[in-house]
Amino acid sequence: MTHIFTDDWENIKHFQARPDDILIATYPKAGTTWVSYILDLLYFSQTRPDRQTSMPIYERVPFLENKKPNHPSGTDLANSLDTSPRLIKTHLPVQLIPKSFWEQKCRVVYVARNAKDNAVSYFHFNRMDSVQPEPGDWNSFLQNYMEGQMAFGSWFDHVTGWWERKQSHPKLHYMLFEDMVEDTGREIDKLCSFLGLTSTAAEKEQIRRQSQFDNMKKDDMANYSSAIVMDFKISPFMRKGKVGDWKNHFTVAQNEQFDVEYHKKMNNTTLHFRTEV
Ligand code: PPS
């Protein structure tokens, strides 16, 4: 991990979750912002429309373990949220989640994305976000990614660790980025039934439309354009939002090597991903 995710560790470890908190957990670049945006709209578009027009998504849904110099920490932002529920984002692997989230039996929404597109998105993000480790060239980044030498560890351990937890934690909803791309409306319906929300069909349809890639990309409260550590001239935060962009990055040899590693690391899990839809 880099120090920006460990500097606040005592406060993270002892963070006091509330029973109605909703934790949005992901490996970086799996669709965190998309699902955060949808949940914020589901809960607050009717009662707190000012939030969507005046607060960037990273303030509406604080990033728990984030502690950038000269910025409020994720734990401070979460503690100062005045909403009920509080929506809180984390990239921590399951074994590092503060224990109060489990004690309080909080709902967790986990989003996973296929390993290849996830790697591509992460590579471009590390190029443009100055507080992330330097990615190096694509080939060395990919080797490090396969070895789990990443800020939040191995993609393989992350997605399977959370998948296993789902088997024993009934309040964990496990979503896939590819399903979201395929049918966002269906996935919003599933979210509503997991969360016990009774949004009308018209509200859900409005949220589906509003959360489509092109709309979020234009929305300055969702597209991270106010994040000064990011250089959009290198790569925008809302980059492509597609399934299958890995085909534009992986060479045939890289793809073969990746598939071999993938099958070694994933052969014991019932978790399956699609690399195209
Ligand atoms: S972060 O930094 O970890 O919070 O990033 P995260 O939000 O998890 O992932 C960013 C990628 O998600 C894509 N994205 C979307 N795709 C489709 N539709 C919508 N609405 C959407 N919103 C965000 C975003 O473009 C990043 O993926 P890439 O492949 O880089 O475009």
Tab-separated table of C-alpha atoms in Angstrom, residues 114-120 138 142 145-146 245-259:
chain	number	residue	atom	x	y	z
A	114	ASN	CA	-13.042	-8.608	-15.198
A	115	ALA	CA	-9.307	-8.696	-14.568
A	116	LYS	CA	-8.218	-7.594	-18.041
A	117	ASP	CA	-10.332	-4.453	-18.343
A	118	ASN	CA	-9.639	-3.722	-14.700
A	119	ALA	CA	-5.894	-3.796	-15.388
A	120	VAL	CA	-6.191	-1.459	-18.388
A	138	TRP	CA	2.137	-1.215	-19.960
A	142	LEU	CA	0.785	-5.877	-16.310
A	145	TYR	CA	-0.646	-6.542	-11.662
A	146	MET	CA	-0.426	-10.301	-12.166
A	245	ASP	CA	-11.063	-2.418	-24.156
A	246	TRP	CA	-8.332	-4.843	-23.021
A	247	LYS	CA	-8.209	-6.076	-26.625
A	248	ASN	CA	-6.710	-2.706	-27.582
A	249	HIS	CA	-3.895	-3.137	-25.052
A	250	PHE	CA	-2.946	-6.801	-24.615
A	251	THR	CA	-0.591	-8.312	-27.165
A	252	VAL	CA	-1.250	-11.929	-28.135
A	253	ALA	CA	1.701	-13.017	-25.978
A	254	GLN	CA	0.540	-10.970	-22.974
A	255	ASN	CA	-2.942	-12.403	-23.339
A	256	GLU	CA	-1.672	-15.977	-23.422
A	257	GLN	CA	0.527	-15.415	-20.389
A	258	PHE	CA	-2.338	-13.720	-18.539
A	259	ASP	CA	-4.750	-16.574	-19.291
